[in-house]
Amino acid sequence: MKTTSLILICAMALMLFSGCGGQQADFDIAATTLPVYQFTSMLCQGTGLTVTRLVTESVSCLHDYSLNVRQVKAAEAAELIVINGAGLEDFMEDLLEGKQTIVASKDVPLLENCHDHGDHEDHHHEADSHIWLSPANAMVMVTNIMEGLVAAYPEHTEKLQWNGILLLTKLKMLLDYGNQQLSPLKNRKLLTFHDGFGYFAQCFDLHIVAAVEEEAGAETSARQLVNLIELVQQLHIPAVFTETNGSDASAKVICAETGAGLYTLDMAISGEDYFTAMYHNIDTIREALA
């Protein structure tokens, strides 16, 4: 009898602890994508403030994105939400209403994105939200996030500012490395199969001759492929760049017809580490265009 009672007590305890472990903890701060999450987390180190990341899937952009139940609950429970801004999180507009929010893109001069889908039938302009791909812009983002955190949590001002100095130094090292590696390049032309590398190109004085945005149902047409092949041949472009989470089918056709190399860049919007992705992009472009 005693053995049976002991077993029942242990089983109930296991169920209780399992149930508690399955519950989602509330976080002080929610951040949308990898860059703003990582910057916020690094700024909050040693403060006791907890930060969660909303967008954890492997994505290359947030067009037509929608939050799942977990993400909505995490955002609603957080005291503060940090967003990229510049239109990237338009899908969260209703959720952000009435919430304390830090907009990382404040005071960042925005480029205009020109979208060409399919055979140029759908052609429109909008603000380019991929500001984090410029280390110089990332430094502005960190300053904005730090100032917002200091305003929200003044008791942690000293630690937040010190962490900000360390993070800005790390970004300055990234910027200097990019300039050192890419400034000697004679061929500075990029053909990309994603339209989000404008700020990267601007930061390092590169020139995007074409940025093809492929989406399901709007793949590159045969006529556009011919035009791109001719462009590569005329401008002697040595490489075509795809994006980690994007399709490379059309790029492979161009490379097969022209002899150009095929390389992959990282949008640094998802994944594990912003800095790893950025150093990869710098090294890849240096290798491809050298």
Coordinates of C-alpha atoms in Angstrom, one line a residue:
M1 CA 0.0 0.0 0.0
K2 CA 2.7 2.4 1.0
T3 CA 4.6 1.6 -2.2
T4 CA 1.5 2.3 -4.3
S5 CA 0.9 5.6 -2.6
L6 CA 4.5 6.7 -3.1
I7 CA 4.2 5.9 -6.8
L8 CA 1.1 7.9 -7.1
I9 CA 2.6 10.9 -5.3
C10 CA 5.7 10.8 -7.6
A11 CA 3.5 10.6 -10.7
M12 CA 1.5 13.6 -9.6
A13 CA 4.7 15.5 -8.9
L14 CA 6.1 14.7 -12.3
M15 CA 2.8 15.8 -14.0
L16 CA 2.8 19.1 -12.0
F17 CA 6.4 19.9 -12.9
S18 CA 5.9 18.9 -16.5
G19 CA 2.9 21.2 -16.7
C20 CA 4.9 24.1 -15.2
G21 CA 7.7 23.5 -17.7
G22 CA 5.3 23.6 -20.6
Q23 CA 4.0 27.0 -19.7
Q24 CA 5.5 30.0 -21.6
A25 CA 7.4 32.4 -19.3
D26 CA 6.6 36.1 -19.7
F27 CA 9.4 38.4 -20.9
D28 CA 10.0 42.0 -20.1
I29 CA 10.8 42.9 -23.7
A30 CA 9.8 41.4 -27.1
A31 CA 11.9 42.1 -30.2
T32 CA 10.8 41.2 -33.7
T33 CA 13.7 40.0 -35.9
L34 CA 17.2 38.8 -35.3
P35 CA 19.0 42.2 -35.5
V36 CA 16.8 44.1 -33.1
Y37 CA 16.5 41.0 -30.8
Q38 CA 20.3 40.6 -30.7
F39 CA 21.0 44.3 -30.2
T40 CA 18.4 44.5 -27.5
S41 CA 19.7 41.3 -25.7
M42 CA 23.3 42.5 -25.8
L43 CA 22.3 45.9 -24.4
C44 CA 20.3 44.2 -21.6
Q45 CA 23.1 41.9 -20.5
G46 CA 23.6 42.2 -16.7
T47 CA 20.4 44.2 -16.1
G48 CA 18.1 41.3 -15.3
L49 CA 15.7 42.4 -18.1
T50 CA 14.5 39.4 -20.1
V51 CA 14.1 39.6 -23.9
T52 CA 12.3 37.3 -26.3
R53 CA 12.4 37.1 -30.1
L54 CA 9.2 37.0 -32.0
V55 CA 10.2 36.0 -35.5
T56 CA 12.3 32.8 -35.2
E57 CA 11.6 31.1 -38.5
S58 CA 14.1 31.1 -41.3
V59 CA 12.8 33.9 -43.5
S60 CA 14.4 36.3 -46.1
C61 CA 11.7 39.0 -45.7
L62 CA 8.4 39.6 -43.9
H63 CA 6.1 40.2 -46.9
D64 CA 2.7 38.7 -46.1
Y65 CA 4.0 37.6 -42.7
S66 CA 1.5 37.0 -39.9
L67 CA 2.2 36.2 -36.2
N68 CA 1.1 32.8 -34.7
V69 CA -0.6 32.4 -31.4
R70 CA 2.7 32.0 -29.5
Q71 CA 4.1 35.2 -31.0
V72 CA 0.9 37.2 -30.3
K73 CA 0.9 36.0 -26.6
A74 CA 4.5 36.9 -26.2
A75 CA 4.0 40.4 -27.6
E76 CA 0.9 41.0 -25.5
A77 CA 2.7 39.9 -22.3
A78 CA 5.8 42.0 -22.9
E79 CA 6.1 45.4 -21.2
L80 CA 7.9 46.8 -24.2
I81 CA 8.3 45.8 -27.9
V82 CA 11.3 46.7 -30.0
I83 CA 10.8 46.8 -33.8
N84 CA 12.9 47.5 -36.8
G85 CA 10.4 50.0 -38.2
A86 CA 10.5 51.5 -41.8
G87 CA 7.5 49.5 -42.6
L88 CA 9.0 46.0 -41.9
E89 CA 6.4 45.2 -39.2
D90 CA 3.3 46.7 -40.8
F91 CA 1.6 43.3 -40.2
M92 CA 1.8 44.1 -36.4
E93 CA 0.1 47.5 -36.6
D94 CA -3.0 46.4 -34.6
L95 CA -0.9 44.6 -32.0
L96 CA 1.4 47.5 -31.4
E97 CA -1.5 49.9 -30.8
G98 CA -1.2 51.2 -27.2
K99 CA 2.0 49.2 -26.5
Q100 CA 5.2 50.9 -25.4
T101 CA 7.4 50.5 -28.5
I102 CA 11.0 51.4 -29.5
V103 CA 11.5 52.0 -33.3
A104 CA 15.1 51.2 -34.2
S105 CA 14.9 52.9 -37.6
K106 CA 14.4 56.4 -36.2
D107 CA 16.5 59.0 -38.1
V108 CA 17.9 56.4 -40.5
P109 CA 17.7 57.8 -44.1
L110 CA 15.6 55.4 -46.0
L111 CA 16.3 54.2 -49.6
E112 CA 13.5 53.5 -52.0
N113 CA 13.0 49.9 -53.1
C114 CA 11.9 49.3 -56.7
H115 CA 10.2 46.0 -57.0
D116 CA 10.2 44.2 -60.4
H117 CA 8.1 41.0 -60.2
G118 CA 7.9 38.5 -63.1
D119 CA 8.2 40.3 -66.4
H120 CA 8.0 43.9 -65.0
E121 CA 4.2 43.7 -65.0
D122 CA 4.0 44.5 -61.3
H123 CA 6.3 47.5 -60.8
H124 CA 6.1 49.7 -57.7
H125 CA 8.2 51.7 -55.2
E126 CA 8.3 51.6 -51.5
A127 CA 10.7 52.4 -48.6
D128 CA 13.4 49.8 -48.2
S129 CA 13.2 48.5 -44.7
H130 CA 16.4 46.3 -44.7
I131 CA 18.4 49.0 -42.8
W132 CA 20.4 46.6 -40.6
L133 CA 22.5 45.3 -43.6
S134 CA 24.5 48.5 -43.3
P135 CA 26.8 48.4 -40.1
A136 CA 26.6 52.2 -40.1
N137 CA 22.8 52.1 -39.9
A138 CA 23.0 49.3 -37.3
M139 CA 25.0 51.7 -35.1
V140 CA 22.1 54.2 -35.3
M141 CA 19.7 51.4 -34.5
V142 CA 21.6 50.4 -31.4
T143 CA 21.7 54.1 -30.2
N144 CA 17.9 54.3 -30.7
I145 CA 17.3 51.0 -28.8
M146 CA 19.6 52.0 -26.0
E147 CA 18.0 55.4 -25.6
G148 CA 14.5 53.8 -25.6
L149 CA 15.6 51.3 -22.9
V150 CA 17.1 54.0 -20.7
A151 CA 13.9 55.9 -20.9
A152 CA 11.8 52.8 -20.0
Y153 CA 14.2 51.4 -17.4
P154 CA 16.2 54.4 -15.9
E155 CA 17.4 52.3 -13.0
H156 CA 19.6 50.4 -15.5
T157 CA 21.0 53.5 -17.2
E158 CA 24.7 52.9 -16.4
K159 CA 24.7 49.3 -17.5
L160 CA 22.7 49.9 -20.6
Q161 CA 25.0 52.7 -21.7
W162 CA 28.1 50.7 -21.0
N163 CA 26.7 47.8 -23.0
G164 CA 25.9 50.3 -25.7
I165 CA 29.6 51.4 -25.9
L166 CA 30.7 47.8 -26.2
L167 CA 28.1 47.0 -28.9
L168 CA 28.9 50.1 -30.9
T169 CA 32.6 49.2 -30.8
K170 CA 31.8 45.8 -32.2
L171 CA 29.7 47.3 -35.0
K172 CA 32.5 49.8 -35.8
M173 CA 34.9 46.8 -36.1
L174 CA 32.5 45.2 -38.6
L175 CA 32.3 48.4 -40.6
D176 CA 36.0 48.8 -40.7
Y177 CA 36.5 45.2 -41.7
G178 CA 34.0 45.6 -44.6
N179 CA 35.8 48.8 -45.8
Q180 CA 39.1 47.1 -45.6
Q181 CA 38.0 44.0 -47.5
L182 CA 35.8 45.6 -50.1
S183 CA 37.4 49.0 -50.9
P184 CA 40.2 47.5 -53.1
L185 CA 37.7 45.8 -55.4
K186 CA 37.8 47.0 -59.0
N187 CA 34.6 45.3 -60.1
R188 CA 31.9 46.7 -57.8
K189 CA 28.8 45.5 -59.6
L190 CA 26.2 43.3 -57.9
L191 CA 23.4 41.3 -59.4
T192 CA 21.3 39.9 -56.6
F193 CA 18.2 37.7 -56.4
H194 CA 16.8 39.7 -53.5
D195 CA 16.0 43.4 -53.4
G196 CA 17.2 43.9 -49.8
F197 CA 20.9 44.6 -50.2
G198 CA 20.7 48.3 -51.1
Y199 CA 21.9 49.5 -47.7
F200 CA 24.8 47.1 -47.8
A201 CA 25.8 48.3 -51.2
Q202 CA 25.4 51.9 -50.2
C203 CA 27.6 51.4 -47.1
F204 CA 30.5 49.8 -48.9
D205 CA 30.2 51.8 -52.2
L206 CA 29.0 48.9 -54.3
H207 CA 26.6 49.2 -57.3
I208 CA 23.6 46.9 -57.7
V209 CA 22.9 46.7 -61.4
A210 CA 19.8 44.5 -61.0
A211 CA 17.9 43.2 -58.0
V212 CA 15.4 40.5 -58.9
E213 CA 12.7 39.7 -56.4
E214 CA 11.2 36.3 -57.0
E215 CA 8.1 35.1 -55.2
A216 CA 5.8 32.2 -55.6
G217 CA 3.7 32.7 -58.7
A218 CA 6.0 35.6 -59.9
E219 CA 9.2 33.8 -61.0
T220 CA 11.6 35.3 -63.4
S221 CA 10.2 35.1 -67.0
A222 CA 12.1 33.8 -70.0
R223 CA 12.4 37.3 -71.4
Q224 CA 13.7 38.7 -68.2
L225 CA 16.2 35.9 -68.0
V226 CA 17.5 36.7 -71.5
N227 CA 17.8 40.4 -70.4
L228 CA 19.8 39.5 -67.3
I229 CA 22.1 37.2 -69.3
E230 CA 22.8 40.0 -71.7
L231 CA 23.4 42.4 -68.8
V232 CA 26.0 40.0 -67.2
Q233 CA 27.8 39.6 -70.5
Q234 CA 27.8 43.3 -71.4
L235 CA 29.0 44.5 -68.0
H236 CA 31.4 41.5 -67.4
I237 CA 29.7 40.7 -64.1
P238 CA 31.7 37.9 -62.5
A239 CA 29.1 36.6 -60.0
V240 CA 25.4 36.3 -59.3
F241 CA 24.2 36.4 -55.7
T242 CA 21.2 34.6 -54.3
E243 CA 19.9 34.7 -50.7
T244 CA 20.1 31.9 -48.2
N245 CA 16.4 31.3 -47.9
G246 CA 15.6 32.1 -51.6
S247 CA 15.4 30.2 -54.8
D248 CA 18.5 29.8 -57.0
A249 CA 16.9 28.2 -60.1
S250 CA 17.0 31.3 -62.3
A251 CA 20.4 32.3 -61.0
K252 CA 21.8 28.9 -62.0
V253 CA 20.5 29.4 -65.5
I254 CA 22.3 32.8 -65.8
C255 CA 25.5 31.4 -64.5
A256 CA 25.3 28.4 -66.9
E257 CA 24.9 30.7 -69.8
T258 CA 27.5 33.3 -68.8
G259 CA 30.1 31.5 -66.8
A260 CA 29.5 33.8 -63.8
G261 CA 30.0 32.3 -60.4
L262 CA 27.0 31.6 -58.1
Y263 CA 27.3 32.8 -54.5
T264 CA 24.9 33.0 -51.5
L265 CA 24.4 36.0 -49.3
D266 CA 22.5 36.2 -45.9
M267 CA 19.8 38.7 -45.2
A268 CA 20.7 38.5 -41.5
I269 CA 17.0 38.8 -40.6
S270 CA 16.9 35.3 -39.1
G271 CA 19.3 32.7 -38.0
E272 CA 21.5 32.7 -34.9
D273 CA 24.0 35.6 -35.2
Y274 CA 23.8 38.9 -37.0
F275 CA 27.6 39.4 -36.9
T276 CA 28.3 35.9 -38.4
A277 CA 25.9 36.7 -41.3
M278 CA 27.5 40.1 -42.0
Y279 CA 31.1 38.8 -42.0
H280 CA 29.9 36.0 -44.3
N281 CA 28.5 38.6 -46.7
I282 CA 31.6 40.7 -46.7
D283 CA 33.9 37.7 -47.3
T284 CA 31.6 36.2 -49.9
I285 CA 31.5 39.4 -52.0
R286 CA 35.2 39.9 -51.7
E287 CA 35.8 36.4 -53.0
A288 CA 33.3 36.7 -55.8
L289 CA 34.4 40.1 -57.1
A290 CA 38.1 39.8 -56.5

